């Protein structure tokens, strides 16, 4: 019952505020066709990323999948903006590159293939650095390390957004043996002690069920 209402309300807002988009529909179709998991951000979440990215010039994303969130973030950027997105699975990177080209964003977006902890050190010195916004949405056990990198690569005032921090409420289970849950918990415990960022976590419901995101601003 509750889930049905969340979905209906999400669809209601998406209908009003997100609307039809042939490019994004083609992206979703290409992802399904390629057998990618349906774990991209929802239309409303993607639109929120786009809103938060307004005014940004340089964006870093960790976890590309088919490039759905990538395209929404990149659409917020000016013509000379840059977005670098990191993806470990070659098949995902290939599908994403096709989708990004179809969206007309090949000049703005660069997909870097490899384990993010291996590709992140190569970003130092890149003209796209520093970043005004970082979206962390890859493997959850490493989000503490990804966040360290995000802070190191972002000047004061930058936003860092971490996806999937609630996971149906499992985040509060201290005894969980799930490495995803433990990764999310470890991240927030470290975050609580950081003095170089201000952060908040927001729970969300909608077409993707019950989850949430954490958003931090760099001092
Ligand atoms: N941001 C996407 C969804 C990303 S799903 C969207 O909303 O549209 C998570 C992605 O992170 C998957 O494609 C997965 O292959 C990738 N990933 C997982 N572990 C990774 C790692 N260690 N380094 C880079 N990417 C990784
Ligand atoms: C999963 C990953 C995500 O990034 C997401 O938004 C939802 C689910 C997953 O790995 O299950
Ligand atoms: Mg996610």
PDB file of C-alpha atoms and ligand atoms in Angstrom:
ATOM      1  CA  UNK A   1       0.000   0.000   0.000  1.00  0.00           C
ATOM      2  CA  UNK A   2       2.612   2.584   1.073  1.00  0.00           C
ATOM      3  CA  UNK A   3       4.899   1.609  -1.817  1.00  0.00           C
ATOM      4  CA  UNK A   4       2.034   2.081  -4.280  1.00  0.00           C
ATOM      5  CA  UNK A   5       1.409   5.583  -2.959  1.00  0.00           C
ATOM      6  CA  UNK A   6       5.145   6.469  -3.103  1.00  0.00           C
ATOM      7  CA  UNK A   7       5.251   5.356  -6.742  1.00  0.00           C
ATOM      8  CA  UNK A   8       2.058   7.219  -7.662  1.00  0.00           C
ATOM      9  CA  UNK A   9       3.285  10.418  -5.993  1.00  0.00           C
ATOM     10  CA  UNK A  10       6.716  10.081  -7.627  1.00  0.00           C
ATOM     11  CA  UNK A  11       4.988   9.655 -11.006  1.00  0.00           C
ATOM     12  CA  UNK A  12       2.794  12.673 -10.268  1.00  0.00           C
ATOM     13  CA  UNK A  13       5.765  14.955  -9.582  1.00  0.00           C
ATOM     14  CA  UNK A  14       7.783  13.483 -12.445  1.00  0.00           C
ATOM     15  CA  UNK A  15       4.847  14.125 -14.784  1.00  0.00           C
ATOM     16  CA  UNK A  16       4.716  17.766 -13.753  1.00  0.00           C
ATOM     17  CA  UNK A  17       8.366  18.614 -13.156  1.00  0.00           C
ATOM     18  CA  UNK A  18      10.395  16.208 -15.287  1.00  0.00           C
ATOM     19  CA  UNK A  19       8.172  15.472 -18.293  1.00  0.00           C
ATOM     20  CA  UNK A  20       8.750  13.532 -21.481  1.00  0.00           C
ATOM     21  CA  UNK A  21      12.287  13.209 -22.742  1.00  0.00           C
ATOM     22  CA  UNK A  22      12.983  11.142 -25.884  1.00  0.00           C
ATOM     23  CA  UNK A  23      16.740  11.097 -25.223  1.00  0.00           C
ATOM     24  CA  UNK A  24      16.375   9.717 -21.702  1.00  0.00           C
ATOM     25  CA  UNK A  25      13.772   7.217 -22.885  1.00  0.00           C
ATOM     26  CA  UNK A  26      16.271   6.005 -25.497  1.00  0.00           C
ATOM     27  CA  UNK A  27      18.940   5.770 -22.792  1.00  0.00           C
ATOM     28  CA  UNK A  28      16.741   3.585 -20.604  1.00  0.00           C
ATOM     29  CA  UNK A  29      15.863   1.408 -23.610  1.00  0.00           C
ATOM     30  CA  UNK A  30      19.545   1.026 -24.560  1.00  0.00           C
ATOM     31  CA  UNK A  31      20.384   0.047 -20.961  1.00  0.00           C
ATOM     32  CA  UNK A  32      17.653  -2.605 -20.878  1.00  0.00           C
ATOM     33  CA  UNK A  33      18.724  -3.852 -24.316  1.00  0.00           C
ATOM     34  CA  UNK A  34      22.327  -4.207 -23.081  1.00  0.00           C
ATOM     35  CA  UNK A  35      21.191  -6.043 -19.944  1.00  0.00           C
ATOM     36  CA  UNK A  36      22.359  -3.373 -17.480  1.00  0.00           C
ATOM     37  CA  UNK A  37      20.758  -3.473 -14.003  1.00  0.00           C
ATOM     38  CA  UNK A  38      17.917  -0.939 -13.506  1.00  0.00           C
ATOM     39  CA  UNK A  39      19.625   0.916 -10.668  1.00  0.00           C
ATOM     40  CA  UNK A  40      20.028   4.346 -12.237  1.00  0.00           C
ATOM     41  CA  UNK A  41      18.618   7.308 -10.333  1.00  0.00           C
ATOM     42  CA  UNK A  42      14.878   7.855 -10.771  1.00  0.00           C
ATOM     43  CA  UNK A  43      13.627  10.673 -13.042  1.00  0.00           C
ATOM     44  CA  UNK A  44      12.892  12.910 -10.029  1.00  0.00           C
ATOM     45  CA  UNK A  45      16.231  12.146  -8.370  1.00  0.00           C
ATOM     46  CA  UNK A  46      18.010  12.812 -11.657  1.00  0.00           C
ATOM     47  CA  UNK A  47      16.214  16.111 -12.032  1.00  0.00           C
ATOM     48  CA  UNK A  48      17.260  17.015  -8.489  1.00  0.00           C
ATOM     49  CA  UNK A  49      20.889  16.304  -9.407  1.00  0.00           C
ATOM     50  CA  UNK A  50      20.429  18.600 -12.379  1.00  0.00           C
ATOM     51  CA  UNK A  51      19.045  21.355 -10.134  1.00  0.00           C
ATOM     52  CA  UNK A  52      21.935  20.979  -7.678  1.00  0.00           C
ATOM     53  CA  UNK A  53      24.478  21.058 -10.527  1.00  0.00           C
ATOM     54  CA  UNK A  54      23.274  24.415 -11.843  1.00  0.00           C
ATOM     55  CA  UNK A  55      26.128  26.884 -11.564  1.00  0.00           C
ATOM     56  CA  UNK A  56      28.730  24.101 -11.536  1.00  0.00           C
ATOM     57  CA  UNK A  57      31.383  23.974 -14.279  1.00  0.00           C
ATOM     58  CA  UNK A  58      33.268  20.827 -13.391  1.00  0.00           C
ATOM     59  CA  UNK A  59      31.561  17.655 -12.171  1.00  0.00           C
ATOM     60  CA  UNK A  60      32.947  14.276 -11.103  1.00  0.00           C
ATOM     61  CA  UNK A  61      30.766  11.168 -10.985  1.00  0.00           C
ATOM     62  CA  UNK A  62      31.901   7.860  -9.491  1.00  0.00           C
ATOM     63  CA  UNK A  63      29.733   5.043 -10.910  1.00  0.00           C
ATOM     64  CA  UNK A  64      28.448   5.661 -14.461  1.00  0.00           C
ATOM     65  CA  UNK A  65      26.354   2.578 -15.310  1.00  0.00           C
ATOM     66  CA  UNK A  66      24.580   3.559 -18.588  1.00  0.00           C
ATOM     67  CA  UNK A  67      25.115   7.279 -18.064  1.00  0.00           C
ATOM     68  CA  UNK A  68      21.560   8.226 -17.073  1.00  0.00           C
ATOM     69  CA  UNK A  69      22.609  10.377 -14.090  1.00  0.00           C
ATOM     70  CA  UNK A  70      25.680  11.481 -16.070  1.00  0.00           C
ATOM     71  CA  UNK A  71      23.504  12.993 -18.804  1.00  0.00           C
ATOM     72  CA  UNK A  72      21.290  14.837 -16.323  1.00  0.00           C
ATOM     73  CA  UNK A  73      24.294  16.292 -14.522  1.00  0.00           C
ATOM     74  CA  UNK A  74      26.008  17.231 -17.790  1.00  0.00           C
ATOM     75  CA  UNK A  75      22.895  19.008 -19.048  1.00  0.00           C
ATOM     76  CA  UNK A  76      23.243  21.462 -16.164  1.00  0.00           C
ATOM     77  CA  UNK A  77      26.724  22.528 -17.271  1.00  0.00           C
ATOM     78  CA  UNK A  78      27.695  25.483 -19.475  1.00  0.00           C
ATOM     79  CA  UNK A  79      29.095  24.835 -22.976  1.00  0.00           C
ATOM     80  CA  UNK A  80      32.655  24.860 -21.640  1.00  0.00           C
ATOM     81  CA  UNK A  81      31.775  22.624 -18.658  1.00  0.00           C
ATOM     82  CA  UNK A  82      33.437  19.293 -18.046  1.00  0.00           C
ATOM     83  CA  UNK A  83      32.160  16.072 -16.493  1.00  0.00           C
ATOM     84  CA  UNK A  84      34.370  13.095 -15.750  1.00  0.00           C
ATOM     85  CA  UNK A  85      32.615   9.846 -14.837  1.00  0.00           C
ATOM     86  CA  UNK A  86      34.381   6.730 -13.532  1.00  0.00           C
ATOM     87  CA  UNK A  87      33.203   3.226 -14.350  1.00  0.00           C
ATOM     88  CA  UNK A  88      34.793  -0.164 -13.600  1.00  0.00           C
ATOM     89  CA  UNK A  89      32.780  -2.400 -15.947  1.00  0.00           C
ATOM     90  CA  UNK A  90      33.835  -2.045 -19.632  1.00  0.00           C
ATOM     91  CA  UNK A  91      30.372  -3.017 -20.889  1.00  0.00           C
ATOM     92  CA  UNK A  92      28.753  -0.275 -18.772  1.00  0.00           C
ATOM     93  CA  UNK A  93      31.306   2.279 -20.001  1.00  0.00           C
ATOM     94  CA  UNK A  94      30.651   1.298 -23.617  1.00  0.00           C
ATOM     95  CA  UNK A  95      26.864   1.602 -23.269  1.00  0.00           C
ATOM     96  CA  UNK A  96      27.301   4.916 -21.442  1.00  0.00           C
ATOM     97  CA  UNK A  97      29.526   6.336 -24.189  1.00  0.00           C
ATOM     98  CA  UNK A  98      26.852   5.487 -26.772  1.00  0.00           C
ATOM     99  CA  UNK A  99      24.130   7.092 -24.659  1.00  0.00           C
ATOM    100  CA  UNK A 100      26.210  10.199 -23.963  1.00  0.00           C
ATOM    101  CA  UNK A 101      26.957  10.640 -27.672  1.00  0.00           C
ATOM    102  CA  UNK A 102      23.250  10.234 -28.482  1.00  0.00           C
ATOM    103  CA  UNK A 103      22.495  12.935 -25.923  1.00  0.00           C
ATOM    104  CA  UNK A 104      24.911  15.271 -27.742  1.00  0.00           C
ATOM    105  CA  UNK A 105      27.241  15.450 -24.732  1.00  0.00           C
ATOM    106  CA  UNK A 106      30.355  13.691 -26.043  1.00  0.00           C
ATOM    107  CA  UNK A 107      32.309  16.968 -25.924  1.00  0.00           C
ATOM    108  CA  UNK A 108      31.443  17.623 -22.294  1.00  0.00           C
ATOM    109  CA  UNK A 109      31.617  14.133 -20.768  1.00  0.00           C
ATOM    110  CA  UNK A 110      34.586  11.812 -20.478  1.00  0.00           C
ATOM    111  CA  UNK A 111      34.017   8.223 -19.315  1.00  0.00           C
ATOM    112  CA  UNK A 112      37.128   6.813 -17.603  1.00  0.00           C
ATOM    113  CA  UNK A 113      37.241   3.055 -17.364  1.00  0.00           C
ATOM    114  CA  UNK A 114      38.742   1.237 -14.389  1.00  0.00           C
ATOM    115  CA  UNK A 115      38.360   0.704 -10.656  1.00  0.00           C
ATOM    116  CA  UNK A 116      37.699   4.171  -9.255  1.00  0.00           C
ATOM    117  CA  UNK A 117      40.383   3.822  -6.560  1.00  0.00           C
ATOM    118  CA  UNK A 118      42.873   3.284  -9.409  1.00  0.00           C
ATOM    119  CA  UNK A 119      41.606   6.030 -11.740  1.00  0.00           C
ATOM    120  CA  UNK A 120      41.042   8.717  -9.075  1.00  0.00           C
ATOM    121  CA  UNK A 121      44.787   9.347  -8.476  1.00  0.00           C
ATOM    122  CA  UNK A 122      45.196  10.084 -12.227  1.00  0.00           C
ATOM    123  CA  UNK A 123      42.754  12.991 -11.990  1.00  0.00           C
ATOM    124  CA  UNK A 124      45.256  15.191 -10.177  1.00  0.00           C
ATOM    125  CA  UNK A 125      46.501  17.778 -12.658  1.00  0.00           C
ATOM    126  CA  UNK A 126      43.610  17.229 -15.090  1.00  0.00           C
ATOM    127  CA  UNK A 127      42.097  20.497 -16.430  1.00  0.00           C
ATOM    128  CA  UNK A 128      38.679  19.323 -15.149  1.00  0.00           C
ATOM    129  CA  UNK A 129      40.007  19.548 -11.556  1.00  0.00           C
ATOM    130  CA  UNK A 130      38.879  21.023  -9.171  1.00  0.00           C
ATOM    131  CA  UNK A 131      35.253  19.895  -9.143  1.00  0.00           C
ATOM    132  CA  UNK A 132      32.249  21.969  -8.080  1.00  0.00           C
ATOM    133  CA  UNK A 133      30.117  18.876  -7.571  1.00  0.00           C
ATOM    134  CA  UNK A 134      30.899  15.191  -6.994  1.00  0.00           C
ATOM    135  CA  UNK A 135      28.248  12.449  -7.225  1.00  0.00           C
ATOM    136  CA  UNK A 136      29.331   9.224  -5.492  1.00  0.00           C
ATOM    137  CA  UNK A 137      27.252   6.273  -6.743  1.00  0.00           C
ATOM    138  CA  UNK A 138      29.552   3.252  -7.205  1.00  0.00           C
ATOM    139  CA  UNK A 139      30.373   0.329  -4.867  1.00  0.00           C
ATOM    140  CA  UNK A 140      29.271   1.213  -1.341  1.00  0.00           C
ATOM    141  CA  UNK A 141      32.097  -0.424   0.699  1.00  0.00           C
ATOM    142  CA  UNK A 142      34.507   2.196  -0.714  1.00  0.00           C
ATOM    143  CA  UNK A 143      32.455   5.366  -0.211  1.00  0.00           C
ATOM    144  CA  UNK A 144      34.643   6.540   2.682  1.00  0.00           C
ATOM    145  CA  UNK A 145      37.668   6.525   0.359  1.00  0.00           C
ATOM    146  CA  UNK A 146      35.708   8.079  -2.528  1.00  0.00           C
ATOM    147  CA  UNK A 147      34.579  10.859  -0.218  1.00  0.00           C
ATOM    148  CA  UNK A 148      38.207  11.517   0.825  1.00  0.00           C
ATOM    149  CA  UNK A 149      39.087  11.921  -2.838  1.00  0.00           C
ATOM    150  CA  UNK A 150      36.047  14.098  -3.478  1.00  0.00           C
ATOM    151  CA  UNK A 151      37.044  16.501  -0.705  1.00  0.00           C
ATOM    152  CA  UNK A 152      40.666  16.558  -1.892  1.00  0.00           C
ATOM    153  CA  UNK A 153      39.572  17.447  -5.453  1.00  0.00           C
ATOM    154  CA  UNK A 154      36.950  20.071  -4.539  1.00  0.00           C
ATOM    155  CA  UNK A 155      37.329  23.704  -3.422  1.00  0.00           C
ATOM    156  CA  UNK A 156      35.293  25.286  -0.603  1.00  0.00           C
ATOM    157  CA  UNK A 157      31.598  25.568  -1.478  1.00  0.00           C
ATOM    158  CA  UNK A 158      31.584  22.405  -3.598  1.00  0.00           C
ATOM    159  CA  UNK A 159      28.827  19.844  -3.124  1.00  0.00           C
ATOM    160  CA  UNK A 160      29.398  16.130  -2.611  1.00  0.00           C
ATOM    161  CA  UNK A 161      26.344  13.880  -2.962  1.00  0.00           C
ATOM    162  CA  UNK A 162      26.397  10.208  -1.917  1.00  0.00           C
ATOM    163  CA  UNK A 163      23.607   7.951  -3.216  1.00  0.00           C
ATOM    164  CA  UNK A 164      21.917   4.957  -1.538  1.00  0.00           C
ATOM    165  CA  UNK A 165      22.707   5.651   2.091  1.00  0.00           C
ATOM    166  CA  UNK A 166      19.469   4.270   3.588  1.00  0.00           C
ATOM    167  CA  UNK A 167      18.840   1.007   1.726  1.00  0.00           C
ATOM    168  CA  UNK A 168      15.388   0.199   3.104  1.00  0.00           C
ATOM    169  CA  UNK A 169      16.468   1.318   6.580  1.00  0.00           C
ATOM    170  CA  UNK A 170      19.239  -1.267   6.929  1.00  0.00           C
ATOM    171  CA  UNK A 171      21.732   1.548   7.628  1.00  0.00           C
ATOM    172  CA  UNK A 172      20.809   1.532  11.332  1.00  0.00           C
ATOM    173  CA  UNK A 173      21.615  -2.176  11.760  1.00  0.00           C
ATOM    174  CA  UNK A 174      24.976  -2.063  13.545  1.00  0.00           C
ATOM    175  CA  UNK A 175      25.132  -5.879  13.576  1.00  0.00           C
ATOM    176  CA  UNK A 176      24.626  -6.243   9.811  1.00  0.00           C
ATOM    177  CA  UNK A 177      27.134  -8.514   8.109  1.00  0.00           C
ATOM    178  CA  UNK A 178      26.347  -6.935   4.711  1.00  0.00           C
ATOM    179  CA  UNK A 179      29.494  -5.135   3.478  1.00  0.00           C
ATOM    180  CA  UNK A 180      27.267  -2.548   1.788  1.00  0.00           C
ATOM    181  CA  UNK A 181      25.565  -1.658   5.069  1.00  0.00           C
ATOM    182  CA  UNK A 182      28.893  -1.653   6.921  1.00  0.00           C
ATOM    183  CA  UNK A 183      30.422   0.541   4.206  1.00  0.00           C
ATOM    184  CA  UNK A 184      27.614   3.082   4.470  1.00  0.00           C
ATOM    185  CA  UNK A 185      27.838   3.079   8.295  1.00  0.00           C
ATOM    186  CA  UNK A 186      31.634   3.442   8.345  1.00  0.00           C
ATOM    187  CA  UNK A 187      31.336   6.387   5.954  1.00  0.00           C
ATOM    188  CA  UNK A 188      28.860   8.255   8.168  1.00  0.00           C
ATOM    189  CA  UNK A 189      30.881   7.600  11.316  1.00  0.00           C
ATOM    190  CA  UNK A 190      33.964   9.111   9.650  1.00  0.00           C
ATOM    191  CA  UNK A 191      31.852  11.930   8.187  1.00  0.00           C
ATOM    192  CA  UNK A 192      30.566  12.807  11.668  1.00  0.00           C
ATOM    193  CA  UNK A 193      34.115  13.519  12.801  1.00  0.00           C
ATOM    194  CA  UNK A 194      35.172  15.618   9.800  1.00  0.00           C
ATOM    195  CA  UNK A 195      35.600  19.331  10.360  1.00  0.00           C
ATOM    196  CA  UNK A 196      36.196  20.189   6.679  1.00  0.00           C
ATOM    197  CA  UNK A 197      32.603  19.578   5.509  1.00  0.00           C
ATOM    198  CA  UNK A 198      29.023  20.247   6.629  1.00  0.00           C
ATOM    199  CA  UNK A 199      26.656  17.366   5.868  1.00  0.00           C
ATOM    200  CA  UNK A 200      23.081  16.151   6.106  1.00  0.00           C
ATOM    201  CA  UNK A 201      21.342  12.889   5.169  1.00  0.00           C
ATOM    202  CA  UNK A 202      17.846  12.771   3.670  1.00  0.00           C
ATOM    203  CA  UNK A 203      15.607   9.700   3.395  1.00  0.00           C
ATOM    204  CA  UNK A 204      13.674   9.276   0.161  1.00  0.00           C
ATOM    205  CA  UNK A 205      10.734   7.173  -1.053  1.00  0.00           C
ATOM    206  CA  UNK A 206       9.482   6.766  -4.602  1.00  0.00           C
ATOM    207  CA  UNK A 207       9.728   4.512  -7.630  1.00  0.00           C
ATOM    208  CA  UNK A 208      13.020   3.089  -6.296  1.00  0.00           C
ATOM    209  CA  UNK A 209      11.506   2.231  -2.911  1.00  0.00           C
ATOM    210  CA  UNK A 210      12.962   3.502   0.371  1.00  0.00           C
ATOM    211  CA  UNK A 211      16.484   4.906   0.249  1.00  0.00           C
ATOM    212  CA  UNK A 212      18.265   8.228   0.702  1.00  0.00           C
ATOM    213  CA  UNK A 213      21.226  10.428  -0.033  1.00  0.00           C
ATOM    214  CA  UNK A 214      23.805  12.325   1.944  1.00  0.00           C
ATOM    215  CA  UNK A 215      24.825  15.769   0.815  1.00  0.00           C
ATOM    216  CA  UNK A 216      27.923  17.619   2.018  1.00  0.00           C
ATOM    217  CA  UNK A 217      29.329  21.069   1.417  1.00  0.00           C
ATOM    218  CA  UNK A 218      33.126  21.532   1.506  1.00  0.00           C
ATOM    219  CA  UNK A 219      34.401  24.270   3.861  1.00  0.00           C
TER     220      UNK A 219
HETATM  221  N1  LIG B   1      25.049   6.730 -11.458  1.00  0.00           N
HETATM  222  C1  LIG B   1      24.302   5.753 -12.242  1.00  0.00           C
HETATM  223  C2  LIG B   1      24.152   4.432 -11.506  1.00  0.00           C
HETATM  224  C3  LIG B   1      25.452   3.823 -11.078  1.00  0.00           C
HETATM  225  S1  LIG B   1      25.229   2.142 -10.578  1.00  0.00           S
HETATM  226  C4  LIG B   1      22.925   6.334 -12.537  1.00  0.00           C
HETATM  227  O1  LIG B   1      22.282   6.785 -11.591  1.00  0.00           O
HETATM  228  O2  LIG B   1      22.499   6.326 -13.699  1.00  0.00           O
HETATM  229  C5  LIG B   1      26.820   1.837  -9.938  1.00  0.00           C
HETATM  230  C6  LIG B   1      27.917   1.724 -10.990  1.00  0.00           C
HETATM  231  O3  LIG B   1      29.170   1.734 -10.313  1.00  0.00           O
HETATM  232  C7  LIG B   1      27.870   0.410 -11.793  1.00  0.00           C
HETATM  233  O4  LIG B   1      27.900   0.666 -13.170  1.00  0.00           O
HETATM  234  C8  LIG B   1      29.115  -0.308 -11.360  1.00  0.00           C
HETATM  235  O5  LIG B   1      29.726  -1.102 -12.394  1.00  0.00           O
HETATM  236  C9  LIG B   1      30.032   0.836 -10.973  1.00  0.00           C
HETATM  237  N2  LIG B   1      31.105   0.450 -10.055  1.00  0.00           N
HETATM  238  C10 LIG B   1      31.059  -0.496  -9.080  1.00  0.00           C
HETATM  239  N3  LIG B   1      32.230  -0.592  -8.458  1.00  0.00           N
HETATM  240  C11 LIG B   1      33.067   0.305  -9.052  1.00  0.00           C
HETATM  241  C12 LIG B   1      34.412   0.692  -8.847  1.00  0.00           C
HETATM  242  N4  LIG B   1      35.161   0.099  -7.911  1.00  0.00           N
HETATM  243  N5  LIG B   1      34.931   1.653  -9.621  1.00  0.00           N
HETATM  244  C13 LIG B   1      34.173   2.253 -10.587  1.00  0.00           C
HETATM  245  N6  LIG B   1      32.890   1.937 -10.815  1.00  0.00           N
HETATM  246  C14 LIG B   1      32.344   0.971 -10.064  1.00  0.00           C
HETATM  247  C1  LIG B   2      22.137  -0.379  -6.168  1.00  0.00           C
HETATM  248  C2  LIG B   2      23.074   0.593  -6.520  1.00  0.00           C
HETATM  249  C3  LIG B   2      22.654   1.885  -6.735  1.00  0.00           C
HETATM  250  O1  LIG B   2      23.527   2.859  -7.073  1.00  0.00           O
HETATM  251  C4  LIG B   2      21.327   2.213  -6.618  1.00  0.00           C
HETATM  252  O2  LIG B   2      20.947   3.503  -6.831  1.00  0.00           O
HETATM  253  C5  LIG B   2      20.393   1.247  -6.270  1.00  0.00           C
HETATM  254  C6  LIG B   2      20.815  -0.047  -6.055  1.00  0.00           C
HETATM  255  C7  LIG B   2      22.567  -1.775  -5.941  1.00  0.00           C
HETATM  256  O3  LIG B   2      23.759  -2.047  -6.097  1.00  0.00           O
HETATM  257  O4  LIG B   2      21.724  -2.597  -5.608  1.00  0.00           O
HETATM  258 MG1  LIG B   3      22.655   4.837  -6.804  1.00  0.00          MG
END
